[in-house]
Amino acid sequence: MGAGSSTEAEREPLLTPSRADNNTQPVNGRVFRRRWLVLTLFSLLGLLQGMVWNFWGPIQNSAVHAYGFTKADIAVLVLWGPLGFVPWLLFMWLLDKKGLRASLLLSAFLMLLGSAIRSIPIADDHVKRWLIHGGQLLNGLAGPTIMSAGPFLSTTWFAPDQRATATAVATLFCYLGGAAAFLVGPLVVPAPNGARLAAAVSSSSIRDRIQLVMYAEMAAIAVLFAAVLLYFPSRPPVPPSVAAASQRLSYRSSICRLLSNLRFLMIALAYAVPTGVIAGWSGVLDMILTPAKVSQVVDAGWIGFWSTVGGCVFGVAMARFADSIRGMLKLILVLMLAGASLTSTWFTLTCLSHVTHLPSTAATLYTSCILVGIFINSSVPIFFELFIETVYPVPEGITCGVVTFLGNLVTGLLLLFLTFHSTELSWLNWCLTGSCLFSLVLILFFRESYDRLYLDVFVSV
């Protein structure tokens, strides 16, 4: 059990399909076209959850002007996302016992309720502030399922040669939603960055634009909630692979095994530290770039947008590569984290141009920030696949629930510290660089194994 891979004796009982029926087809011979619809609905919910979570960071100047928010208020609004992971054990239990449909319906309902609460039109700024905070918290409570269940969906619905790709799409759409917030918010909501613009744009007009975006997000979530309610099966009639049909450890045994597996804890830290730091860092990117004379309307929004979009596109491409050439997950992660370490160092030194005398132009800020997002965000689905291979037969939802909780714990601690030290933010850039180097060292010493791949390749043959 502990730090080593599973033995032959441990694998043997798992070869019995969960539905013992002599009339069923072979467990590794059937996929259904509806899997793409299931993946689309799940991914779109992740997109909207990410948009709602990251709504306030890119328009923090507008929120200050319209609602009287402080920088600490913006940090707390972003912090509600990680705090939504506090009851993660409950959501992972629901996913393990009731399946993906029940878990996703609950998450979609929480998102809908949260978007409705924060959209209530009230003139009282004090009450409105509490409604906005409550809505962000409810949206954060949807995070444990939305951010953790992607690998469970890919194993349940997709063949082994499509699993990493499906995992990448399902998990990275949350990040794509955060990137969309960088684009939609600053383009729709006026930003009072300059004195002349502040005089021309009234507080009420900014509030109206913010309210319009919140109404639009609520309507989109309502449509997706109805779609999931009408059609979203928990699993296909026939499993697509041996691993999908195999028996898994119980909920309690899974938690015990994860906590006692040193290799898993090692790679979990390698994932949680850089992804947790960059989540908090990107959530307040506008505040970080303000000293560099980057405007909310143009540069800050586009830098945040392309850094995350680049990571999503590159992540799907690398996942497709991992599906084509199996057993290369560690090597891919080493290359990604080495790139993240170099580019984050470049970005940090560029922001300190008054000390390092490096050119701090729009081109260098764009390039370094975008590359940081590409390397770190694209590593997420690769990490998820390696987690599952390392601790199989622990269920995918429980495994990814633990690591996403750790990542959000890092983000929460970072943002909590930010609420007390929000004046000068160069330390946040150094945290990003240090987290990438820390993760790279852990991956270099990690010993990989592929227990789930063993079942699908050798046992099925």
Short mmCIF file of C-alpha atoms in Angstrom, two decimals:
data_model
loop_
_atom_site.label_atom_id
_atom_site.label_comp_id
_atom_site.label_asym_id
_atom_site.label_seq_id
_atom_site.Cartn_x
_atom_site.Cartn_y
_atom_site.Cartn_z
CA MET A 1 0.00 0.00 0.00
CA GLY A 2 2.31 2.81 1.27
CA ALA A 3 4.80 4.40 -1.09
CA GLY A 4 5.15 1.63 -3.63
CA SER A 5 3.04 0.72 -6.63
CA SER A 6 0.33 -1.89 -6.34
CA THR A 7 1.27 -5.57 -6.51
CA GLU A 8 -0.16 -8.35 -8.66
CA ALA A 9 -2.17 -9.60 -5.69
CA GLU A 10 -3.71 -6.16 -5.20
CA ARG A 11 -4.59 -5.82 -8.86
CA GLU A 12 -6.22 -9.21 -9.27
CA PRO A 13 -9.54 -8.56 -7.51
CA LEU A 14 -10.00 -5.43 -9.58
CA LEU A 15 -10.32 -7.30 -12.83
CA THR A 16 -13.92 -8.24 -12.12
CA PRO A 17 -16.32 -5.77 -13.77
CA SER A 18 -18.58 -3.91 -11.40
CA ARG A 19 -21.63 -5.20 -13.33
CA ALA A 20 -21.29 -8.91 -13.57
CA ASP A 21 -23.53 -9.83 -16.47
CA ASN A 22 -22.79 -12.54 -19.00
CA ASN A 23 -24.69 -10.66 -21.69
CA THR A 24 -22.65 -7.45 -21.48
CA GLN A 25 -20.09 -6.58 -24.14
CA PRO A 26 -16.35 -6.53 -23.39
CA VAL A 27 -15.49 -3.72 -21.04
CA ASN A 28 -12.81 -2.28 -23.29
CA GLY A 29 -14.74 -2.27 -26.54
CA ARG A 30 -17.42 0.41 -26.35
CA VAL A 31 -17.57 4.20 -26.35
CA PHE A 32 -20.63 6.35 -27.02
CA ARG A 33 -20.98 9.56 -29.02
CA ARG A 34 -22.93 11.12 -26.18
CA ARG A 35 -19.64 11.35 -24.27
CA TRP A 36 -18.91 14.56 -26.16
CA LEU A 37 -22.20 16.09 -24.98
CA VAL A 38 -21.43 15.08 -21.40
CA LEU A 39 -17.95 16.60 -21.67
CA THR A 40 -19.35 19.80 -23.23
CA LEU A 41 -21.92 20.38 -20.47
CA PHE A 42 -19.37 19.72 -17.76
CA SER A 43 -16.78 21.98 -19.40
CA LEU A 44 -19.20 24.87 -19.91
CA LEU A 45 -20.16 24.75 -16.23
CA GLY A 46 -16.46 24.95 -15.42
CA LEU A 47 -16.13 27.92 -17.76
CA LEU A 48 -18.88 29.86 -16.00
CA GLN A 49 -17.67 28.91 -12.53
CA GLY A 50 -14.26 30.33 -13.41
CA MET A 51 -15.78 33.50 -14.86
CA VAL A 52 -17.84 34.18 -11.74
CA TRP A 53 -14.86 33.48 -9.46
CA ASN A 54 -12.51 35.86 -11.30
CA PHE A 55 -15.09 38.55 -12.06
CA TRP A 56 -13.91 41.19 -9.59
CA GLY A 57 -10.11 41.08 -9.89
CA PRO A 58 -9.88 42.42 -13.48
CA ILE A 59 -12.31 45.29 -12.71
CA GLN A 60 -11.07 46.13 -9.22
CA ASN A 61 -10.68 49.85 -10.06
CA SER A 62 -14.28 50.00 -11.26
CA ALA A 63 -15.53 48.14 -8.17
CA VAL A 64 -13.72 50.61 -5.93
CA HIS A 65 -15.32 53.52 -7.79
CA ALA A 66 -18.84 52.03 -7.91
CA TYR A 67 -19.20 50.22 -4.57
CA GLY A 68 -16.47 51.69 -2.43
CA PHE A 69 -14.53 48.42 -2.30
CA THR A 70 -10.97 48.41 -0.97
CA LYS A 71 -8.10 46.27 -2.20
CA ALA A 72 -8.74 44.01 0.79
CA ASP A 73 -12.36 43.59 -0.38
CA ILE A 74 -11.17 42.47 -3.82
CA ALA A 75 -8.78 39.96 -2.25
CA VAL A 76 -11.61 38.55 -0.09
CA LEU A 77 -13.91 38.23 -3.12
CA VAL A 78 -11.23 36.15 -4.84
CA LEU A 79 -10.61 34.28 -1.57
CA TRP A 80 -14.18 32.90 -1.52
CA GLY A 81 -13.17 30.49 -4.29
CA PRO A 82 -10.54 28.65 -2.20
CA LEU A 83 -12.75 28.87 0.91
CA GLY A 84 -15.41 26.94 -1.00
CA PHE A 85 -13.12 23.91 -0.71
CA VAL A 86 -13.43 23.78 3.09
CA PRO A 87 -16.23 21.12 2.92
CA TRP A 88 -14.45 19.24 0.12
CA LEU A 89 -14.71 15.88 1.92
CA LEU A 90 -18.51 16.12 1.74
CA PHE A 91 -18.47 16.80 -2.00
CA MET A 92 -16.00 13.98 -2.66
CA TRP A 93 -18.17 11.60 -0.63
CA LEU A 94 -21.21 12.61 -2.70
CA LEU A 95 -19.28 12.04 -5.93
CA ASP A 96 -18.10 8.62 -4.76
CA LYS A 97 -21.49 7.44 -3.45
CA LYS A 98 -24.05 9.14 -5.72
CA GLY A 99 -22.12 9.56 -8.95
CA LEU A 100 -21.35 12.43 -11.27
CA ARG A 101 -24.94 13.46 -12.09
CA ALA A 102 -26.00 14.16 -8.50
CA SER A 103 -22.75 15.97 -7.73
CA LEU A 104 -22.92 18.14 -10.83
CA LEU A 105 -26.57 19.03 -10.26
CA LEU A 106 -25.76 20.23 -6.75
CA SER A 107 -22.82 22.28 -8.00
CA ALA A 108 -24.87 23.83 -10.82
CA PHE A 109 -27.63 24.72 -8.34
CA LEU A 110 -25.12 26.39 -6.01
CA MET A 111 -23.76 28.39 -8.94
CA LEU A 112 -27.26 29.44 -9.99
CA LEU A 113 -28.27 30.43 -6.46
CA GLY A 114 -25.05 32.38 -5.97
CA SER A 115 -25.37 34.26 -9.26
CA ALA A 116 -29.00 35.11 -8.45
CA ILE A 117 -28.19 36.42 -4.96
CA ARG A 118 -25.40 38.72 -6.10
CA SER A 119 -27.55 40.03 -8.98
CA ILE A 120 -30.38 41.32 -6.74
CA PRO A 121 -30.65 45.07 -7.57
CA ILE A 122 -30.34 46.94 -4.27
CA ALA A 123 -29.24 50.56 -3.91
CA ASP A 124 -27.88 50.12 -0.38
CA ASP A 125 -24.12 49.59 -0.81
CA HIS A 126 -23.76 47.80 2.53
CA VAL A 127 -26.45 45.22 1.74
CA LYS A 128 -25.24 44.86 -1.84
CA ARG A 129 -21.74 44.14 -0.62
CA TRP A 130 -22.99 41.29 1.59
CA LEU A 131 -25.06 39.85 -1.28
CA ILE A 132 -22.04 39.93 -3.58
CA HIS A 133 -19.88 38.18 -0.99
CA GLY A 134 -22.59 35.56 -0.40
CA GLY A 135 -22.94 34.89 -4.12
CA GLN A 136 -19.18 34.47 -4.52
CA LEU A 137 -19.11 31.99 -1.63
CA LEU A 138 -21.89 29.86 -3.14
CA ASN A 139 -20.06 29.85 -6.46
CA GLY A 140 -16.91 28.77 -4.61
CA LEU A 141 -18.78 25.82 -3.08
CA ALA A 142 -19.28 24.47 -6.60
CA GLY A 143 -15.51 24.35 -7.06
CA PRO A 144 -14.71 20.98 -5.42
CA THR A 145 -16.80 19.06 -7.96
CA ILE A 146 -16.18 21.27 -10.99
CA MET A 147 -12.41 21.29 -10.55
CA SER A 148 -11.94 17.70 -9.35
CA ALA A 149 -14.34 15.52 -11.32
CA GLY A 150 -12.80 15.96 -14.77
CA PRO A 151 -10.52 12.87 -14.55
CA PHE A 152 -13.45 10.85 -13.14
CA LEU A 153 -15.54 11.86 -16.16
CA SER A 154 -12.76 10.99 -18.61
CA THR A 155 -12.23 7.53 -17.11
CA THR A 156 -15.97 6.82 -16.97
CA TRP A 157 -16.77 7.89 -20.55
CA PHE A 158 -13.60 7.85 -22.67
CA ALA A 159 -11.28 5.18 -24.08
CA PRO A 160 -7.67 5.01 -22.77
CA ASP A 161 -6.28 6.79 -25.85
CA GLN A 162 -8.58 9.80 -25.24
CA ARG A 163 -8.49 10.05 -21.44
CA ALA A 164 -5.75 12.65 -21.02
CA THR A 165 -7.32 14.84 -23.69
CA ALA A 166 -10.76 14.66 -22.06
CA THR A 167 -9.18 15.38 -18.67
CA ALA A 168 -7.45 18.43 -20.12
CA VAL A 169 -10.64 19.83 -21.63
CA ALA A 170 -12.73 19.20 -18.50
CA THR A 171 -10.20 20.69 -16.08
CA LEU A 172 -8.83 23.59 -18.13
CA PHE A 173 -12.21 25.15 -18.95
CA CYS A 174 -12.29 26.49 -15.38
CA TYR A 175 -9.07 28.34 -16.14
CA LEU A 176 -10.50 29.46 -19.47
CA GLY A 177 -13.41 30.99 -17.56
CA GLY A 178 -10.97 32.93 -15.42
CA ALA A 179 -9.30 34.15 -18.62
CA ALA A 180 -12.65 35.19 -20.09
CA ALA A 181 -13.21 37.36 -17.00
CA PHE A 182 -10.03 39.26 -17.86
CA LEU A 183 -11.51 39.99 -21.27
CA VAL A 184 -15.23 40.50 -20.59
CA GLY A 185 -14.96 42.56 -17.41
CA PRO A 186 -12.56 45.30 -18.56
CA LEU A 187 -14.20 45.57 -22.01
CA VAL A 188 -17.77 45.90 -20.73
CA VAL A 189 -17.21 47.79 -17.48
CA PRO A 190 -15.71 51.31 -17.73
CA ALA A 191 -12.49 51.75 -15.80
CA PRO A 192 -11.86 55.10 -14.02
CA ASN A 193 -8.06 54.91 -14.26
CA GLY A 194 -7.50 58.50 -15.35
CA ALA A 195 -8.85 61.74 -13.92
CA ARG A 196 -10.55 62.76 -17.19
CA LEU A 197 -12.19 59.34 -17.60
CA ALA A 198 -13.27 59.31 -13.96
CA ALA A 199 -15.06 62.60 -14.46
CA ALA A 200 -16.81 61.38 -17.59
CA VAL A 201 -17.89 58.02 -16.16
CA SER A 202 -20.35 58.19 -13.29
CA SER A 203 -20.57 55.69 -10.48
CA SER A 204 -24.12 54.73 -11.46
CA SER A 205 -23.14 53.91 -15.06
CA ILE A 206 -20.37 51.62 -13.81
CA ARG A 207 -22.82 49.90 -11.48
CA ASP A 208 -25.24 49.41 -14.37
CA ARG A 209 -22.55 47.76 -16.49
CA ILE A 210 -21.49 45.48 -13.64
CA GLN A 211 -25.13 44.55 -13.05
CA LEU A 212 -25.54 43.76 -16.76
CA VAL A 213 -22.63 41.30 -16.72
CA MET A 214 -23.96 39.61 -13.58
CA TYR A 215 -27.41 39.22 -15.18
CA ALA A 216 -25.84 37.68 -18.31
CA GLU A 217 -23.82 35.18 -16.25
CA MET A 218 -26.89 34.22 -14.23
CA ALA A 219 -28.88 33.56 -17.43
CA ALA A 220 -26.11 31.36 -18.88
CA ILE A 221 -25.86 29.34 -15.66
CA ALA A 222 -29.64 28.86 -15.61
CA VAL A 223 -29.57 27.44 -19.16
CA LEU A 224 -26.79 24.99 -18.27
CA PHE A 225 -28.52 23.94 -15.05
CA ALA A 226 -31.66 23.10 -17.06
CA ALA A 227 -29.58 21.13 -19.58
CA VAL A 228 -27.88 19.07 -16.85
CA LEU A 229 -31.23 18.47 -15.17
CA LEU A 230 -32.79 17.22 -18.41
CA TYR A 231 -29.89 15.08 -19.60
CA PHE A 232 -26.64 14.19 -17.85
CA PRO A 233 -26.21 10.45 -17.13
CA SER A 234 -23.73 9.41 -14.47
CA ARG A 235 -22.14 6.71 -16.61
CA PRO A 236 -22.51 4.98 -20.01
CA PRO A 237 -24.39 1.67 -20.36
CA VAL A 238 -21.09 -0.16 -21.01
CA PRO A 239 -17.70 0.91 -19.56
CA PRO A 240 -15.15 2.06 -22.17
CA SER A 241 -12.13 0.27 -20.64
CA VAL A 242 -10.95 -2.30 -18.11
CA ALA A 243 -10.02 0.46 -15.65
CA ALA A 244 -13.48 2.01 -15.90
CA ALA A 245 -15.11 -1.34 -15.09
CA SER A 246 -12.74 -2.29 -12.26
CA GLN A 247 -13.69 -2.20 -8.61
CA ARG A 248 -12.20 0.63 -6.55
CA LEU A 249 -11.25 1.14 -2.95
CA SER A 250 -13.87 2.41 -0.53
CA TYR A 251 -14.06 6.07 0.43
CA ARG A 252 -12.41 5.56 3.83
CA SER A 253 -9.73 3.22 2.48
CA SER A 254 -8.96 5.70 -0.29
CA ILE A 255 -8.35 8.58 2.10
CA CYS A 256 -6.12 6.40 4.29
CA ARG A 257 -4.15 5.18 1.31
CA LEU A 258 -3.60 8.67 -0.06
CA LEU A 259 -2.41 10.03 3.27
CA SER A 260 0.01 7.11 3.74
CA ASN A 261 1.46 7.19 0.21
CA LEU A 262 4.65 9.25 0.35
CA ARG A 263 5.02 9.36 -3.41
CA PHE A 264 1.52 10.77 -3.75
CA LEU A 265 2.12 13.41 -1.07
CA MET A 266 5.33 14.37 -2.83
CA ILE A 267 3.71 14.93 -6.21
CA ALA A 268 0.62 16.51 -4.61
CA LEU A 269 2.85 19.24 -3.15
CA ALA A 270 4.55 19.62 -6.51
CA TYR A 271 1.13 20.35 -8.00
CA ALA A 272 -0.49 22.35 -5.20
CA VAL A 273 2.24 24.92 -4.55
CA PRO A 274 2.73 26.44 -8.06
CA THR A 275 -0.90 26.10 -9.17
CA GLY A 276 -2.15 27.50 -5.87
CA VAL A 277 0.24 30.46 -6.06
CA ILE A 278 -0.55 31.30 -9.69
CA ALA A 279 -4.30 31.14 -8.99
CA GLY A 280 -3.95 33.83 -6.32
CA TRP A 281 -1.41 35.74 -8.39
CA SER A 282 -3.60 35.86 -11.50
CA GLY A 283 -6.65 36.78 -9.42
CA VAL A 284 -5.00 40.08 -8.46
CA LEU A 285 -2.91 40.52 -11.63
CA ASP A 286 -4.33 43.99 -12.20
CA MET A 287 -3.04 45.07 -8.78
CA ILE A 288 0.39 43.58 -9.54
CA LEU A 289 0.70 45.36 -12.89
CA THR A 290 -0.58 48.75 -11.71
CA PRO A 291 2.89 49.93 -10.55
CA ALA A 292 4.18 49.07 -14.05
CA LYS A 293 1.73 51.61 -15.52
CA VAL A 294 -0.43 48.91 -17.10
CA SER A 295 -4.04 50.01 -17.59
CA GLN A 296 -7.05 47.92 -16.57
CA VAL A 297 -8.83 48.55 -19.88
CA VAL A 298 -6.20 47.23 -22.27
CA ASP A 299 -2.98 45.61 -21.10
CA ALA A 300 -3.93 44.00 -17.77
CA GLY A 301 -7.00 42.34 -19.27
CA TRP A 302 -5.18 41.08 -22.36
CA ILE A 303 -2.15 39.82 -20.42
CA GLY A 304 -4.36 37.84 -18.06
CA PHE A 305 -6.47 36.58 -20.93
CA TRP A 306 -3.68 35.33 -23.18
CA SER A 307 -1.59 33.87 -20.35
CA THR A 308 -4.47 31.60 -19.34
CA VAL A 309 -5.74 30.86 -22.85
CA GLY A 310 -2.23 29.94 -23.92
CA GLY A 311 -1.99 27.51 -21.01
CA CYS A 312 -5.32 25.93 -21.91
CA VAL A 313 -4.47 25.47 -25.59
CA PHE A 314 -0.98 24.15 -24.85
CA GLY A 315 -2.38 21.91 -22.10
CA VAL A 316 -4.84 20.22 -24.45
CA ALA A 317 -2.08 19.78 -27.05
CA MET A 318 0.28 18.21 -24.50
CA ALA A 319 -2.51 15.96 -23.21
CA ARG A 320 -3.14 14.76 -26.76
CA PHE A 321 0.58 14.07 -27.05
CA ALA A 322 0.48 12.13 -23.76
CA ASP A 323 -2.40 10.04 -25.14
CA SER A 324 -0.34 9.21 -28.23
CA ILE A 325 2.91 8.40 -26.42
CA ARG A 326 2.09 6.86 -23.06
CA GLY A 327 4.40 6.64 -20.08
CA MET A 328 5.96 10.08 -20.59
CA LEU A 329 4.07 12.10 -17.99
CA LYS A 330 7.06 12.83 -15.73
CA LEU A 331 9.24 14.02 -18.61
CA ILE A 332 6.49 16.34 -19.83
CA LEU A 333 6.12 17.83 -16.34
CA VAL A 334 9.88 18.36 -15.96
CA LEU A 335 9.98 20.34 -19.21
CA MET A 336 6.90 22.40 -18.28
CA LEU A 337 8.14 23.27 -14.79
CA ALA A 338 11.62 24.15 -16.06
CA GLY A 339 10.00 26.57 -18.50
CA ALA A 340 7.77 27.98 -15.73
CA SER A 341 10.79 28.57 -13.49
CA LEU A 342 12.69 30.48 -16.17
CA THR A 343 9.77 32.62 -17.34
CA SER A 344 8.52 33.47 -13.84
CA THR A 345 12.05 34.62 -12.95
CA TRP A 346 12.07 36.78 -16.09
CA PHE A 347 8.70 38.33 -15.19
CA THR A 348 9.75 39.01 -11.58
CA LEU A 349 12.99 40.72 -12.61
CA THR A 350 11.19 42.71 -15.30
CA CYS A 351 8.75 44.09 -12.73
CA LEU A 352 11.82 45.23 -10.72
CA SER A 353 13.29 47.13 -13.67
CA HIS A 354 14.29 50.03 -11.39
CA VAL A 355 16.68 47.58 -9.67
CA THR A 356 17.60 45.13 -12.43
CA HIS A 357 17.51 47.70 -15.27
CA LEU A 358 15.81 45.15 -17.51
CA PRO A 359 13.55 46.69 -20.18
CA SER A 360 10.00 46.87 -18.81
CA THR A 361 7.95 47.25 -21.97
CA ALA A 362 4.52 46.00 -22.92
CA ALA A 363 6.18 43.34 -25.10
CA THR A 364 8.33 41.91 -22.29
CA LEU A 365 5.45 41.95 -19.80
CA TYR A 366 3.14 40.29 -22.31
CA THR A 367 5.65 37.61 -23.28
CA SER A 368 6.89 36.66 -19.81
CA CYS A 369 3.43 36.63 -18.21
CA ILE A 370 1.86 34.65 -21.04
CA LEU A 371 4.63 32.05 -20.93
CA VAL A 372 4.23 31.64 -17.16
CA GLY A 373 0.52 30.91 -17.65
CA ILE A 374 1.21 28.52 -20.51
CA PHE A 375 3.70 26.38 -18.61
CA ILE A 376 1.89 26.20 -15.25
CA ASN A 377 -1.73 25.95 -16.42
CA SER A 378 -0.93 23.38 -19.09
CA SER A 379 0.66 21.11 -16.47
CA VAL A 380 -2.62 20.65 -14.57
CA PRO A 381 -4.14 17.78 -16.65
CA ILE A 382 -0.74 16.05 -16.86
CA PHE A 383 -0.48 16.22 -13.07
CA PHE A 384 -4.01 14.80 -12.73
CA GLU A 385 -3.25 11.84 -14.97
CA LEU A 386 -0.04 11.10 -13.07
CA PHE A 387 -1.88 11.29 -9.72
CA ILE A 388 -4.39 8.69 -10.87
CA GLU A 389 -1.73 6.38 -12.28
CA THR A 390 0.28 6.63 -9.07
CA VAL A 391 -2.47 5.73 -6.57
CA TYR A 392 -4.79 3.51 -8.65
CA PRO A 393 -7.22 1.90 -7.57
CA VAL A 394 -8.17 4.97 -5.51
CA PRO A 395 -11.18 6.57 -7.29
CA GLU A 396 -10.29 9.50 -9.55
CA GLY A 397 -12.70 11.92 -7.89
CA ILE A 398 -11.24 11.38 -4.43
CA THR A 399 -7.64 11.63 -5.64
CA CYS A 400 -8.19 14.86 -7.55
CA GLY A 401 -10.38 16.21 -4.76
CA VAL A 402 -7.48 15.94 -2.32
CA VAL A 403 -4.99 17.67 -4.61
CA THR A 404 -7.35 20.46 -5.66
CA PHE A 405 -8.11 21.05 -1.98
CA LEU A 406 -4.38 21.39 -1.32
CA GLY A 407 -4.00 23.77 -4.26
CA ASN A 408 -6.88 25.93 -3.06
CA LEU A 409 -5.49 25.82 0.47
CA VAL A 410 -2.27 27.35 -0.86
CA THR A 411 -4.30 29.95 -2.77
CA GLY A 412 -6.39 30.74 0.29
CA LEU A 413 -3.36 31.20 2.54
CA LEU A 414 -1.73 33.42 -0.08
CA LEU A 415 -4.81 35.62 -0.49
CA LEU A 416 -5.35 35.76 3.26
CA PHE A 417 -1.81 37.06 3.65
CA LEU A 418 -2.52 39.48 0.79
CA THR A 419 -5.38 41.09 2.72
CA PHE A 420 -2.81 42.27 5.29
CA HIS A 421 0.01 43.10 2.85
CA SER A 422 -1.70 44.56 -0.21
CA THR A 423 0.32 47.79 -0.57
CA GLU A 424 3.48 46.49 -2.23
CA LEU A 425 3.17 43.21 -4.17
CA SER A 426 6.63 42.38 -5.48
CA TRP A 427 6.80 39.59 -2.87
CA LEU A 428 3.97 37.84 -4.70
CA ASN A 429 6.10 37.56 -7.85
CA TRP A 430 8.93 36.02 -5.82
CA CYS A 431 6.46 33.51 -4.37
CA LEU A 432 5.53 32.48 -7.91
CA THR A 433 9.16 31.97 -8.92
CA GLY A 434 9.99 30.02 -5.76
CA SER A 435 6.95 27.78 -6.15
CA CYS A 436 7.98 26.78 -9.67
CA LEU A 437 11.52 25.90 -8.58
CA PHE A 438 10.20 23.94 -5.57
CA SER A 439 7.87 21.91 -7.80
CA LEU A 440 10.62 21.21 -10.34
CA VAL A 441 12.88 19.75 -7.64
CA LEU A 442 10.12 17.46 -6.33
CA ILE A 443 9.28 16.16 -9.81
CA LEU A 444 12.93 15.42 -10.57
CA PHE A 445 13.09 13.12 -7.51
CA PHE A 446 9.65 11.55 -8.09
CA ARG A 447 9.49 7.87 -9.12
CA GLU A 448 6.64 7.40 -11.56
CA SER A 449 4.43 4.30 -12.02
CA TYR A 450 1.49 3.47 -14.28
CA ASP A 451 -0.83 1.01 -12.55
CA ARG A 452 -4.02 2.00 -14.40
CA LEU A 453 -2.23 1.88 -17.74
CA TYR A 454 -1.04 -1.64 -16.85
CA LEU A 455 -4.66 -2.78 -16.62
CA ASP A 456 -5.80 -1.19 -19.84
CA VAL A 457 -2.84 -2.23 -21.99
CA PHE A 458 -1.77 -5.64 -20.66
CA VAL A 459 -4.88 -7.06 -18.99
CA SER A 460 -7.21 -6.11 -21.84
CA VAL A 461 -4.86 -7.84 -24.28
#
